[in-house]
Structures are given as C-alpha cells and as structure tokens.
Coordinates of C-alpha atoms in Angstrom, one line a residue:
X398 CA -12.5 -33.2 30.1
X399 CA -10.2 -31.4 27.3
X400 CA -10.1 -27.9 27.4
X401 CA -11.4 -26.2 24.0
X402 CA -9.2 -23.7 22.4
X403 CA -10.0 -20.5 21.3
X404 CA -9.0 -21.2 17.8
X405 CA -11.5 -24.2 17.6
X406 CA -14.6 -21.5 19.7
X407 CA -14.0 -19.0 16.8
X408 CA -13.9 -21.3 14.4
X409 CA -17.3 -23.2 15.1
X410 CA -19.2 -19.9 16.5
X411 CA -17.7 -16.5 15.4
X412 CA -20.3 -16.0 12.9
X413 CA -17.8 -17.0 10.4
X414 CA -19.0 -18.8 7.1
X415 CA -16.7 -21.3 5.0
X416 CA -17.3 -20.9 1.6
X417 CA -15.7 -22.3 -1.7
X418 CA -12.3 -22.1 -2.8
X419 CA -13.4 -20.7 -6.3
X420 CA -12.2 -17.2 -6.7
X421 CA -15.5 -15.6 -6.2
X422 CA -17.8 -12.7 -8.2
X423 CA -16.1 -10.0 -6.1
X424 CA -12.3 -10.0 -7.0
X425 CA -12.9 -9.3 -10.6
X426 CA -11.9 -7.4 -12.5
X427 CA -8.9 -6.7 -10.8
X428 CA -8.1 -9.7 -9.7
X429 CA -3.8 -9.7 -10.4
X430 CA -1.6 -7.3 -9.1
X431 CA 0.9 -5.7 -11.1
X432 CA 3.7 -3.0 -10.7
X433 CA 6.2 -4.6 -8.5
X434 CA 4.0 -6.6 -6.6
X435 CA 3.3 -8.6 -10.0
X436 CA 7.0 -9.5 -10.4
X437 CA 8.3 -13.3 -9.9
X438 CA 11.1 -12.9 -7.4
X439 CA 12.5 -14.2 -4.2
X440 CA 11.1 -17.5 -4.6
X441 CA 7.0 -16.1 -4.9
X442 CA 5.5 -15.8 -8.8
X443 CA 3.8 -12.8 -8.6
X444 CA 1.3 -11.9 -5.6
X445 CA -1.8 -14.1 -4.8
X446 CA -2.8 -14.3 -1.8
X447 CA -5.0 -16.9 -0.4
X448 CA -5.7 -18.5 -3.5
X449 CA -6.1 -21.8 -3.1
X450 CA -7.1 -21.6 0.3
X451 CA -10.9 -21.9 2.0
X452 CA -12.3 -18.4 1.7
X453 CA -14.0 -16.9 5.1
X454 CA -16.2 -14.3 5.9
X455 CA -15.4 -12.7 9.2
X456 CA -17.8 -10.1 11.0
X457 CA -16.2 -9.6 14.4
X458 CA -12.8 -8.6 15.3
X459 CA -11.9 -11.9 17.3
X460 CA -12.3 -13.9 14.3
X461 CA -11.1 -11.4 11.4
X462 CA -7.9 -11.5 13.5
X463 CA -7.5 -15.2 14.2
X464 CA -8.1 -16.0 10.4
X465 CA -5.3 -13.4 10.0
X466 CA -2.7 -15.5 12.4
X467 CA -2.9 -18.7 10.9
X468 CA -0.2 -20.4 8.8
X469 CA -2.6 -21.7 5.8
X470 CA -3.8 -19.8 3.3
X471 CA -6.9 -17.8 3.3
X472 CA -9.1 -15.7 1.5
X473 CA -10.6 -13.3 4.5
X474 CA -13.8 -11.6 3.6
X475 CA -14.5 -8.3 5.7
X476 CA -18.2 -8.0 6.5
X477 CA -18.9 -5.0 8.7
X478 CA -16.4 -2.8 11.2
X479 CA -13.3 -4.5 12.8
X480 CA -12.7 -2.5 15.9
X481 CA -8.8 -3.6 16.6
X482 CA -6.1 -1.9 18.8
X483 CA -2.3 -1.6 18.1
X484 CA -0.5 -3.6 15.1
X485 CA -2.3 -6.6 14.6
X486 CA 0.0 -9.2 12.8
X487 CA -0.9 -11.0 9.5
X488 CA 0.8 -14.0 8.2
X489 CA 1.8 -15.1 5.1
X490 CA -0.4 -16.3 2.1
X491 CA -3.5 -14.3 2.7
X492 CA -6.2 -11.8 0.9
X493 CA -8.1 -9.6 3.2
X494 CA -11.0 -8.2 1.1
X495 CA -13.5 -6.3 2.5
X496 CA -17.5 -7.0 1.3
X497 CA -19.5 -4.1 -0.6
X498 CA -18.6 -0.5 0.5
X499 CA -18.9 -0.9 4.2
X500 CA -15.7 -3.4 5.4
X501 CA -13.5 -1.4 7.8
X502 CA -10.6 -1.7 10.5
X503 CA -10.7 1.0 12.9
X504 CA -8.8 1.9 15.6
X505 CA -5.7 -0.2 15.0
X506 CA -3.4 -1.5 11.9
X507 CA -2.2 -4.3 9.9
X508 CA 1.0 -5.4 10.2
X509 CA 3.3 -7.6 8.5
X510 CA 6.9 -8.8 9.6
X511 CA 8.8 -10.7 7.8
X512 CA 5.9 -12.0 5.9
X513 CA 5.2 -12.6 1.8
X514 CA 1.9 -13.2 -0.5
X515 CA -0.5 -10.7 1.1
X516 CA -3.1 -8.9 -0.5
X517 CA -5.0 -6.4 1.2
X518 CA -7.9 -4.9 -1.1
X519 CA -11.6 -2.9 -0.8
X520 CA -11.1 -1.9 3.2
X521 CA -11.7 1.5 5.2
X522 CA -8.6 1.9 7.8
X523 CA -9.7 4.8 10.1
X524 CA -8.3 6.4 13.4
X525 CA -5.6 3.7 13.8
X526 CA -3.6 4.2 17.0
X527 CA -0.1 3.6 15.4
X528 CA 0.4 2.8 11.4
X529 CA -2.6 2.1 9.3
X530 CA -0.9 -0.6 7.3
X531 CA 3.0 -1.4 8.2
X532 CA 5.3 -3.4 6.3
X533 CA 8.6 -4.5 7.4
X534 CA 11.6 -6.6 8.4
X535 CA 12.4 -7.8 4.4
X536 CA 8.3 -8.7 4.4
X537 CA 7.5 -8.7 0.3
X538 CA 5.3 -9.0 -2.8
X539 CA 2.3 -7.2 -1.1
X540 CA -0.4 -5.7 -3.0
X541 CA -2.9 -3.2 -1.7
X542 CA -5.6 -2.0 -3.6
X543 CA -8.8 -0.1 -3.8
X544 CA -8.6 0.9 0.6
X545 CA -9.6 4.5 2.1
X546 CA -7.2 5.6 4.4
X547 CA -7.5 7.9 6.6
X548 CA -7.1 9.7 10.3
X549 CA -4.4 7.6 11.9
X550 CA -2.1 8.5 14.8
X551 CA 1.0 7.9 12.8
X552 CA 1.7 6.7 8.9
X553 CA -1.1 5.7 6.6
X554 CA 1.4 3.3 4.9
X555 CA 4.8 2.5 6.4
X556 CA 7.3 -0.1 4.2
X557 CA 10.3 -0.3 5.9
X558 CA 13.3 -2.5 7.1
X559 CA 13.9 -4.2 3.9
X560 CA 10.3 -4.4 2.5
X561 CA 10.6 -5.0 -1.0
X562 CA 8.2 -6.1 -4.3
X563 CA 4.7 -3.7 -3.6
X564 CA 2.2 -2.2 -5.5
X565 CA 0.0 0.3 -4.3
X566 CA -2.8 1.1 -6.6
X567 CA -6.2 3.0 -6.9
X568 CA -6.4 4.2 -3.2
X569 CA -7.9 7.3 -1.7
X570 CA -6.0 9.0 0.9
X571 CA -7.3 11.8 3.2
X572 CA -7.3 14.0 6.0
X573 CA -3.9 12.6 7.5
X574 CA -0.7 14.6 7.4
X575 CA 1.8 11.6 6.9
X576 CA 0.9 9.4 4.4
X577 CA 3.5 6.5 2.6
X578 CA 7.0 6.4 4.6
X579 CA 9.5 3.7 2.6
X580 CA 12.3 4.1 4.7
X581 CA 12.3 4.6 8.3
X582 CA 15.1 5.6 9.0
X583 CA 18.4 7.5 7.5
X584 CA 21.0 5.0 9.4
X585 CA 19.3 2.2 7.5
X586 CA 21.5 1.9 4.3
X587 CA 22.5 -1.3 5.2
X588 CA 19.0 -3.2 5.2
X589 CA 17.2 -0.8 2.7
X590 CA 19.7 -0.1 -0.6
X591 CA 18.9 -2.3 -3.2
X592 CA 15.3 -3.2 -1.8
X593 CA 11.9 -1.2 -1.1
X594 CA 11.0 -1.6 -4.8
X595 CA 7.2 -0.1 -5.0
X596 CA 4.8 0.7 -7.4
X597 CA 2.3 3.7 -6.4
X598 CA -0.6 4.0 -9.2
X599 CA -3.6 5.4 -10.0
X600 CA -4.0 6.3 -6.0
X601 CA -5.6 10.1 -5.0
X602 CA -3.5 12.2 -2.2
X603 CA -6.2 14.2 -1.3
X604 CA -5.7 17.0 0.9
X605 CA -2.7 15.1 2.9
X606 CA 0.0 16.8 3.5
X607 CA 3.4 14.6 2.6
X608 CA 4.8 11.3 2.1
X609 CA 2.9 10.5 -1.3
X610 CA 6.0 8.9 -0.7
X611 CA 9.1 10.2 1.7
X612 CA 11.5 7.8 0.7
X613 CA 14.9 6.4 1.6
X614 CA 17.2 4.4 -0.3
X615 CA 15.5 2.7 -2.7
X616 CA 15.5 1.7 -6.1
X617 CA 13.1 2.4 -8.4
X618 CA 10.0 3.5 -6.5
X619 CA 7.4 3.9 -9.6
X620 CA 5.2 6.9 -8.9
X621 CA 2.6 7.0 -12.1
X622 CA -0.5 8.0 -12.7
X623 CA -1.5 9.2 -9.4
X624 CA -3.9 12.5 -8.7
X625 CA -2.3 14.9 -6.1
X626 CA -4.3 17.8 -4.5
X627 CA -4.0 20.0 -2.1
X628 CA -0.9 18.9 -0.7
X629 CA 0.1 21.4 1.9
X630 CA 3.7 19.9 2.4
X631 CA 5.1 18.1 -0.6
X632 CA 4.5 15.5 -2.8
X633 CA 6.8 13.2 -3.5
X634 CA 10.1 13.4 -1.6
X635 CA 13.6 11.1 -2.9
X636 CA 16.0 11.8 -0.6
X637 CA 19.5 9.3 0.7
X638 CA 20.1 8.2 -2.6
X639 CA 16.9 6.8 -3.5
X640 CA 15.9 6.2 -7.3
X641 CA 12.5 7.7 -7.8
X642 CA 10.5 7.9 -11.5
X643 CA 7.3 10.2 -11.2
X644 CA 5.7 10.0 -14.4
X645 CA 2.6 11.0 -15.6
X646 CA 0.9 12.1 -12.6
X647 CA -1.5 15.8 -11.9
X648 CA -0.7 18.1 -9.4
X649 CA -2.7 20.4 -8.1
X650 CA -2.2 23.0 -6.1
X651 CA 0.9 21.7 -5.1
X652 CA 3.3 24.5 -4.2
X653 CA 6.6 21.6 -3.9
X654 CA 5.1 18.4 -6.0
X655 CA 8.7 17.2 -6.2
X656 CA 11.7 17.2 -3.6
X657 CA 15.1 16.0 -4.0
X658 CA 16.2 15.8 -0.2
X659 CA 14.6 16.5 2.4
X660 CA 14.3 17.6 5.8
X661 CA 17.5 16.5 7.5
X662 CA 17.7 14.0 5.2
X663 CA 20.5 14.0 2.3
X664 CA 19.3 14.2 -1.6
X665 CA 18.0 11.7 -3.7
X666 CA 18.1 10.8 -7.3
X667 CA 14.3 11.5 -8.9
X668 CA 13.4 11.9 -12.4
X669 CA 10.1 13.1 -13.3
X670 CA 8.4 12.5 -17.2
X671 CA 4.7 13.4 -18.6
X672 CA 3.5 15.4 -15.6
X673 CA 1.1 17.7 -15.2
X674 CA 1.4 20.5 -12.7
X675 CA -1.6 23.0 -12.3
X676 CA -1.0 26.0 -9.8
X677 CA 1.9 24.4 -8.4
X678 CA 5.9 24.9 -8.0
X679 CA 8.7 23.7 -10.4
X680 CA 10.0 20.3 -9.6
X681 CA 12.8 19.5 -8.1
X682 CA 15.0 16.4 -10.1
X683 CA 18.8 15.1 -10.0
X684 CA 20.6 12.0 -11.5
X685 CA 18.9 8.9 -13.0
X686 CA 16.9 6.2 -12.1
X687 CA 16.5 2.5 -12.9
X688 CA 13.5 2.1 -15.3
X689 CA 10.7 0.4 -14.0
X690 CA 10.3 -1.4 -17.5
X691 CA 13.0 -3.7 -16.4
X692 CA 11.0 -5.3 -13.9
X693 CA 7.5 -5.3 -15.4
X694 CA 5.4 -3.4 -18.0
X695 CA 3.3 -1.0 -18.2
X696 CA 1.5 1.6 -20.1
X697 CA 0.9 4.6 -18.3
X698 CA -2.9 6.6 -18.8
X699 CA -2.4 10.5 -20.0
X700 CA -2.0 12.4 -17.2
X701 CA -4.3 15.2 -18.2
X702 CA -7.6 12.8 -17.5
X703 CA -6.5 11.5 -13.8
X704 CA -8.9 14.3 -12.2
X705 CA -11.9 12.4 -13.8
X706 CA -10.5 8.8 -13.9
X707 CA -9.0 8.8 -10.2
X708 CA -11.4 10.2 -7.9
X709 CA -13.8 7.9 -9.7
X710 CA -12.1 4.5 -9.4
X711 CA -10.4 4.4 -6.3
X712 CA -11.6 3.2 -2.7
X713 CA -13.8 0.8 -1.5
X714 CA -17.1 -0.2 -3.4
X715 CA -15.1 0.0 -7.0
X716 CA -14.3 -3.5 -7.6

C-alpha cells in the first residue's frame, strides 16, 4: 500500500476549508497596495498576492505553514493562534490574512528569501524567537499592512540582502526596542545600493525605541505620514549613503526624531518636509534624495491630525 504524504493528511483533515477564488468581503477596502509595493517592476505589476488562487482558511500551525510552502498561489486565511518556532519560509504568490481581530503567529517569524508577490495583512506577530517578519536575498514587491507587532527576540521587520519594492502601511508597533532594519549590514554596498526601495505609511512607533527605520544604502525609502511616540532611541536613522524623505510625519517626545549616521555607521543623505515635532529635538538632514513621485503617487494627509487618524486605523480588526 502507498504511503500518504503529509501534504495530502493536511490537506484532507487539518481543519482547513476551500473556499472561492472571488476576492472575499474582508480585503476591502484596502484591497491594492501602494507606495513601492504598488509599482510595476522586475517583471510583477504591482503586488497581489494570491489572487487568482483557491483561498484557505487555516487554524493550526501544520497547515498555515504547509499552505505557506507551496508553489501555487494562495489566499491563506488566519483563523486563531499559529504557534511557530524559528523563520518559517513563505513562497512566492501568496496573501496571508488573518480573520477578525484575533489571527496571530507567535513564537516564530515569517520569512521570505528570494521570493516576490507576498502580501501579509490583519495578523498579531508576538514573542518571535528571531525576526518577526524577514525579507531578504533580492526577495521583492511585498506589502504588509494593518499587523501588530510586537515582543520579538530580534527585529520586528528586517528587509535586507537586496530586498527591494515594499510598502509598509497602517501598522502598530510596540514594546520592542528594534523595530524596521533595511540594511543588515555596512559591508553590503554591493547587494543593497540601488535597491531596498520602501514605503513606510500611516504606521504608529509606539513606545519602541529605534529603527522606525535604521537604514543602509538605499534609495528612496518614503517615510510619510507615520505617528512617532515615545521613542527612547531615535526615529528614523539614514546612514551609508542612504536616500531617505521623511515627510509629513508627528513626533512626539522624540528627543532625536532624525539621524544622519549612525552608530558606527557612516552618514546618510535624509531630507525631511511637513513634519511635526512636539517636545522633541531638531532634526538632523544632509544632501538630497530621489523623490518618491518618480515611482508612484501619492498625496500625503496633514501631519497635524496623525495622533487621531493613526492610532485609530492601524492593526488588526481595521479592515
């Protein structure tokens, strides 16, 4: 008798339903990404996912991360608490989307290497053992969206090795020290210059203490319309030559909202435009960056309302 594989034992009883491939109720309103993740480049128009694919709802970890390691596309619904370990791989041409307010991956991360068309949206990540969520080895157009972040041994959010075409928007993260690394390393110039392009919008740093980002190299990261508080380190640090626009954000109590080098780590190239700083230092800038508008557009909210508009939107349960 033929062995049966553990693909074909989830598949048939891991309490895991097949639904319709109709985009459904849940991934409106925002259902496209935009910033750079939104941008037609290296062969993939924009950012979708698993559209197209079968959509799945997962509720144990065994499935959720067989779903995650196929090569077809999928839409991956989230129902309950993944309890993972380590870096958990996910291929190409997926959306993992938690369900309701409760979805969450604990104790472990996502990670994608050398991987494209992945959209991550409306999950917890708590008390991962390594990174939260790590992107690397030229790995692009990822979008992550409306995710609580928090607690994790090492970075929240790690885009490295060549990463390249990503938008983070409308998350919330908290009690962490090290939060969004793009740029691992300052002997990298040779993979990163001219790549780790990243949008960061409309997300709330609240009470970490750096790395909203730390980055290396790049050009342009597009910081806008984010809500910093409480940041005990830094802000937002450009440092190796990076190109870094932060526009239209709120800081708050923010003793060093913007560095220009940083650490060992030589200076960077940051312009900052339309901020608001509240009980917080004097920015540092140098140079000039590539404008964002070359890539994509966008129209960026006042900065003065983000303490009413951010906190409200972001994290899980807001789509």
């Amino acid at each position: 008798m033929s062995s049966i594989s553990r693909r074909a034992l989830l598949a048939g009883a891991a309490a895991t339903a097949l639904a319709t491939t109709t985009r459904p109720a849940w991934a409106a309103p925002l259902a496209t990404a935009d910033g750079f993740a939104g941008v037609n480049s290296l062969g993939q128009n924009g950012t979708t996912g698993g559209a197209g694919g079968p959509v799945v709802t997962v509720r144990d970890a065994d499935a959720f991360l067989d779903y995650c390691d196929r090569n077809e596309p999928y839409v991956i619904q989230v129902d309950g608490v993944m309890r993972i370990s380590s870096k958990q791989g996910v291929r190409s041409n997926k959306t993992i989307i938690g369900l309701g307010s409760t979805a969450e991956i604990t104790g472990g991360g996502l990670d994608l290497y050398r991987r494209q068309n992945v959209i991550i949206r409306n999950l917890r990540f708590t008390g991962a053992d390594d990174d939260a969520i790590s992107i690397q080895q030229s790995s692009h157009h990822v979008w992550i969206d409306h995710c609580d972040l928090s607690g994790g041994a090492d970075g929240l959010i790690d885009i490295v090795r060549g990463a390249d075409y990503i938008t983070v928007s409308w998350n919330h993260f908290h009690d962490h020290s090290k939060t969004a690394l793009l740029g691992h390393s300052d002997s990298n110039a040779g993979q990163d210059t001219g790549k780790l392009r990243v949008t960061f919008h409309h997300n709330f740093f609240d009470g970490t203490a750096q790395r909203h980002p730390r980055v290396r190299f790049g050009e342009p990261i597009h910081v806008y319309n984010n809500y910093f508080r409480n940041n005990t380190l830094y802000g937002v640090a450009s440092t190796e030559n990076a190109g870094v626009l932060v526009e239209a954000n709120y800081f708050e109590n923010v003793a060093h909202p913007i560095y220009s080098g940083y650490d060992e780590s030589g200076p960077g190239r940051v312009v900052e435009r339309g901020n608001v700083y509240v009980r917080s230092g004097t920015p540092e800038t140098l140079g000039t960056v590539v404008e964002p508008r070359t890539y994509y557009p966008y129209t960026p909210d006042s900065a003065a309302g983000l303490p009413g508009t951010v906190p409200a939107g972001v994290g899980v349960g807001r789509i």
